[in-house]
Coordinates of C-alpha atoms and ligand atoms in Angstrom, one line a residue:
M1196 CA -28.9 -42.8 49.6
I1197 CA -26.2 -40.3 48.6
N1198 CA -27.2 -38.3 45.4
R1199 CA -24.5 -37.8 42.6
K1200 CA -25.1 -34.3 40.9
S1201 CA -25.6 -33.9 37.3
K1202 CA -23.8 -31.1 35.4
D1203 CA -27.0 -29.2 35.4
D1204 CA -27.6 -29.7 39.1
I1205 CA -23.8 -28.3 39.7
K1206 CA -24.6 -25.3 37.7
R1207 CA -27.7 -24.3 39.9
L1208 CA -25.8 -25.4 43.0
R1209 CA -23.0 -23.1 42.1
H1210 CA -25.4 -20.2 41.3
A1211 CA -27.1 -20.8 44.7
G1212 CA -23.7 -20.8 46.4
H1213 CA -22.7 -17.7 44.6
I1214 CA -25.9 -15.8 46.0
V1215 CA -24.9 -17.1 49.4
A1216 CA -21.3 -15.7 49.1
L1217 CA -22.9 -12.5 48.0
V1218 CA -24.8 -12.3 51.3
H1219 CA -21.7 -12.9 53.2
Q1220 CA -19.7 -10.4 51.3
K1221 CA -22.5 -8.0 52.4
M1222 CA -22.4 -9.3 56.0
K1223 CA -18.7 -8.6 56.2
E1224 CA -19.4 -4.8 55.4
V1225 CA -22.2 -4.4 57.9
V1226 CA -21.3 -6.3 60.9
E1227 CA -20.3 -3.6 63.4
P1228 CA -21.2 -2.6 66.9
G1229 CA -24.6 -1.1 67.2
I1230 CA -26.3 -3.3 64.3
S1231 CA -29.3 -5.7 65.5
T1232 CA -29.3 -9.2 64.3
L1233 CA -32.9 -8.4 62.8
E1234 CA -31.2 -5.7 60.6
L1235 CA -28.7 -8.3 59.5
D1236 CA -31.4 -10.6 58.7
S1237 CA -33.4 -7.9 56.6
I1238 CA -30.1 -7.0 54.6
A1239 CA -29.5 -10.7 54.0
T1240 CA -33.2 -11.4 52.7
K1241 CA -32.6 -8.3 50.6
V1242 CA -29.6 -9.7 48.8
I1243 CA -31.2 -13.2 48.5
K1244 CA -34.4 -11.8 47.0
E1245 CA -32.7 -9.2 44.7
N1246 CA -30.8 -12.4 43.2
R1247 CA -34.2 -14.1 42.5
A1248 CA -33.5 -16.6 45.2
I1249 CA -35.3 -18.1 48.2
P1250 CA -34.0 -17.8 51.7
T1251 CA -33.9 -21.4 52.4
F1252 CA -33.9 -21.1 56.2
L1253 CA -37.2 -19.0 56.6
G1254 CA -39.9 -21.4 57.6
Y1255 CA -37.7 -24.4 57.7
Q1256 CA -39.1 -26.5 60.4
G1257 CA -40.6 -23.2 61.6
F1258 CA -37.5 -21.0 61.7
P1259 CA -38.4 -17.5 61.8
G1260 CA -35.3 -15.9 60.0
S1261 CA -33.5 -15.9 56.6
I1262 CA -30.2 -16.4 58.5
C1263 CA -29.0 -17.8 61.7
T1264 CA -27.0 -15.6 64.0
S1265 CA -25.3 -16.9 66.9
I1266 CA -23.2 -14.7 69.1
N1267 CA -20.1 -15.6 71.4
E1268 CA -21.2 -18.8 73.4
Q1269 CA -24.0 -19.5 70.9
V1270 CA -23.0 -22.3 68.3
V1271 CA -25.6 -22.3 65.8
H1272 CA -29.4 -21.5 65.1
G1273 CA -29.5 -18.2 66.9
I1274 CA -32.7 -16.4 65.9
P1275 CA -32.3 -12.6 64.5
S1276 CA -33.9 -10.2 67.0
A1277 CA -34.4 -6.5 67.2
D1278 CA -33.3 -6.8 70.6
V1279 CA -29.8 -8.3 70.1
I1280 CA -27.4 -5.6 69.4
L1281 CA -23.9 -6.3 68.3
K1282 CA -21.3 -4.8 70.5
E1283 CA -17.4 -4.4 70.5
G1284 CA -15.6 -7.6 71.3
D1285 CA -18.4 -10.0 70.1
I1286 CA -18.0 -12.7 67.7
I1287 CA -21.1 -13.6 65.5
S1288 CA -21.5 -16.7 63.5
I1289 CA -23.8 -16.2 60.5
D1290 CA -25.3 -19.1 58.7
V1291 CA -26.8 -18.4 55.2
G1292 CA -29.0 -20.5 53.1
A1293 CA -30.3 -19.7 49.5
T1294 CA -32.2 -21.8 47.1
Y1295 CA -31.8 -20.9 43.3
G1296 CA -33.3 -23.1 40.4
G1297 CA -34.5 -25.5 43.0
F1298 CA -31.1 -26.2 44.5
V1299 CA -29.5 -25.0 47.8
G1300 CA -26.3 -23.2 48.9
D1301 CA -25.3 -23.2 52.6
S1302 CA -22.4 -21.5 54.1
A1303 CA -21.7 -20.1 57.7
W1304 CA -18.9 -17.8 58.7
T1305 CA -17.8 -16.3 62.0
Y1306 CA -17.3 -12.5 62.1
A1307 CA -15.4 -10.2 64.5
V1308 CA -17.4 -7.3 65.9
G1309 CA -14.9 -4.3 66.3
K1310 CA -11.9 -5.4 68.2
I1311 CA -12.0 -8.8 69.8
S1312 CA -9.7 -10.7 72.3
E1313 CA -6.9 -12.8 71.1
E1314 CA -8.3 -16.0 72.1
K1315 CA -11.4 -15.3 70.1
Q1316 CA -9.1 -14.3 67.1
K1317 CA -7.6 -17.5 67.4
L1318 CA -10.6 -19.7 67.7
M1319 CA -11.8 -18.2 64.4
K1320 CA -8.6 -18.7 62.5
V1321 CA -8.5 -22.3 63.8
T1322 CA -12.0 -23.1 62.9
E1323 CA -11.4 -21.8 59.5
E1324 CA -8.2 -23.9 59.2
A1325 CA -10.3 -26.7 60.4
L1326 CA -12.9 -26.1 57.6
Y1327 CA -10.2 -26.0 54.9
A1328 CA -8.4 -28.9 56.1
G1329 CA -11.8 -30.9 55.9
I1330 CA -12.4 -29.4 52.3
A1331 CA -9.0 -30.8 51.3
Q1332 CA -10.2 -34.3 51.9
M1333 CA -13.3 -33.9 49.8
R1334 CA -12.1 -36.1 47.1
A1335 CA -13.4 -39.0 45.1
G1336 CA -11.8 -42.2 46.6
N1337 CA -11.5 -40.8 50.1
V1338 CA -14.0 -41.7 52.7
L1339 CA -16.1 -39.6 55.0
D1340 CA -13.8 -40.3 58.0
D1341 CA -11.0 -38.5 56.2
I1342 CA -12.8 -35.3 56.2
S1343 CA -14.0 -35.9 59.7
G1344 CA -10.5 -36.8 60.9
A1345 CA -8.8 -33.8 59.3
I1346 CA -11.1 -31.5 61.2
E1347 CA -10.7 -33.4 64.4
A1348 CA -6.9 -33.2 64.2
V1349 CA -6.9 -29.4 63.8
A1350 CA -9.3 -29.0 66.7
N1351 CA -7.2 -31.5 69.0
R1352 CA -4.0 -29.7 68.3
E1353 CA -5.4 -26.7 69.9
H1354 CA -7.5 -28.6 72.6
Y1355 CA -10.9 -27.1 71.3
G1356 CA -14.0 -28.6 72.1
I1357 CA -15.8 -30.1 69.0
V1358 CA -19.6 -30.0 68.9
R1359 CA -20.8 -33.5 68.6
Q1360 CA -24.5 -33.3 68.1
Y1361 CA -24.4 -31.0 64.9
G1362 CA -22.3 -31.6 61.7
G1363 CA -22.1 -31.5 57.9
H1364 CA -24.6 -33.0 55.5
G1365 CA -25.3 -33.6 51.9
V1366 CA -26.8 -30.8 50.1
G1367 CA -29.0 -30.6 46.9
R1368 CA -32.5 -29.8 46.3
T1369 CA -33.1 -29.8 49.9
M1370 CA -30.6 -28.4 52.6
H1371 CA -30.2 -31.5 54.5
E1372 CA -29.6 -34.8 52.5
E1373 CA -27.5 -37.8 53.3
P1374 CA -24.8 -38.4 54.3
F1375 CA -24.4 -36.8 57.8
L1376 CA -20.7 -35.7 58.3
Y1377 CA -19.3 -35.8 61.9
N1378 CA -16.6 -33.2 62.8
Y1379 CA -14.5 -36.1 64.5
R1380 CA -13.6 -39.6 63.5
V1381 CA -16.4 -42.2 63.8
G1382 CA -15.2 -45.0 61.5
D1383 CA -17.4 -44.0 58.5
H1384 CA -15.9 -45.5 55.6
T1385 CA -18.5 -44.4 53.2
L1386 CA -16.7 -43.8 49.9
I1387 CA -16.8 -40.2 48.4
K1388 CA -17.7 -40.2 44.7
Q1389 CA -17.5 -37.6 42.0
G1390 CA -20.7 -35.5 42.0
Y1391 CA -21.4 -35.6 45.8
V1392 CA -21.9 -32.3 47.4
I1393 CA -21.4 -31.9 51.2
A1394 CA -21.6 -28.8 53.4
I1395 CA -18.6 -29.2 55.6
E1396 CA -19.1 -27.2 58.9
P1397 CA -16.9 -27.5 61.9
M1398 CA -18.2 -25.9 65.1
L1399 CA -15.4 -25.5 67.5
N1400 CA -15.4 -24.2 71.2
L1401 CA -12.9 -22.5 73.2
G1402 CA -14.0 -25.0 76.0
C1403 CA -16.1 -28.3 76.5
D1404 CA -17.7 -30.1 73.7
E1405 CA -21.1 -30.0 75.3
V1406 CA -23.9 -27.9 74.2
V1407 CA -27.4 -26.9 75.3
V1408 CA -30.6 -25.8 73.6
A1409 CA -32.5 -22.7 74.8
A1410 CA -35.9 -22.3 75.8
D1411 CA -36.8 -20.9 72.3
E1412 CA -35.9 -24.5 71.1
W1413 CA -33.6 -23.1 68.4
T1414 CA -30.5 -21.4 69.9
V1415 CA -27.7 -23.8 70.7
S1416 CA -25.0 -22.6 73.1
T1417 CA -21.9 -24.0 74.7
A1418 CA -22.7 -25.7 78.3
D1419 CA -19.8 -23.9 79.8
N1420 CA -20.6 -20.4 78.1
K1421 CA -17.2 -20.2 76.4
A1422 CA -17.1 -18.9 72.8
S1423 CA -17.8 -21.1 69.7
A1424 CA -17.1 -20.4 66.1
H1425 CA -18.7 -22.0 62.9
F1426 CA -17.1 -21.9 59.4
E1427 CA -19.1 -23.7 56.7
H1428 CA -18.9 -24.1 52.8
T1429 CA -20.8 -26.4 50.4
V1430 CA -18.3 -28.4 48.5
L1431 CA -18.4 -30.7 45.4
A1432 CA -16.2 -33.8 45.0
T1433 CA -14.9 -33.9 41.2
D1434 CA -12.3 -36.0 39.7
D1435 CA -9.7 -33.5 40.7
E1436 CA -9.6 -30.7 43.2
P1437 CA -12.6 -30.2 45.5
M1438 CA -14.8 -27.4 44.2
I1439 CA -16.4 -24.8 46.7
M1440 CA -19.9 -23.9 45.6
T1441 CA -20.4 -21.1 48.1
K1442 CA -17.9 -18.6 47.0
L1443 CA -18.2 -15.8 44.6
M1444 CA -18.3 -16.6 40.9
E1445 CA -15.3 -15.0 39.1
Ligands
MG157 MG1 -25.2 -23.7 57.3
MG158 MG1 -25.2 -26.7 57.0

């Protein structure tokens, strides 16, 4: 069953999303060559806790960090580590979850570390574009396939790989609720209703679609070791324009 959120639920979701956005604002400042992903995790944890929220990912199915840090060919679920030091030319996808007032905000962004190659720049730009193309379809009266298809069309235009095994999801009191949202058309005609909140999160690859999971049982990487980018917002369907929950409050 897909939950429709009440006014009060939405207020809390928005607050959780604001805190997630504060973390990303900070990440943007501190991502640079020489910093470790564990340091990024500590900084993110501090921001979440200072705002009286809970790091949603920490302990989730045993995940050891507050954020996921996935570098270059890593797609998602990279574990923060003191041994992983960012270097010039890397891209890093940082996924952040915060729980506030019992509700979750979930958003991921890919950042450039120093100067990066043109092909990585383009991958980031296009994946962000795919995210916003998906968000634009998050309207009451549309179906889930409209979001999936919009993302797929942007990826196909550039002949990028679309990660198949992972996708978007409903968000509420828990991070993963129904529905699952594919990043490519599957013929899902589930109607989107006002009050639905879904994390939309394209993961696009410079190369093939296929991914592999590392021996740590978390880190997902592309099978051909080519770079991957990940952009995600938690979004509310209203009677009017889609509303992004995971951005800063004005
Ligand atoms: Mg996420
Ligand atoms: Mg998510």
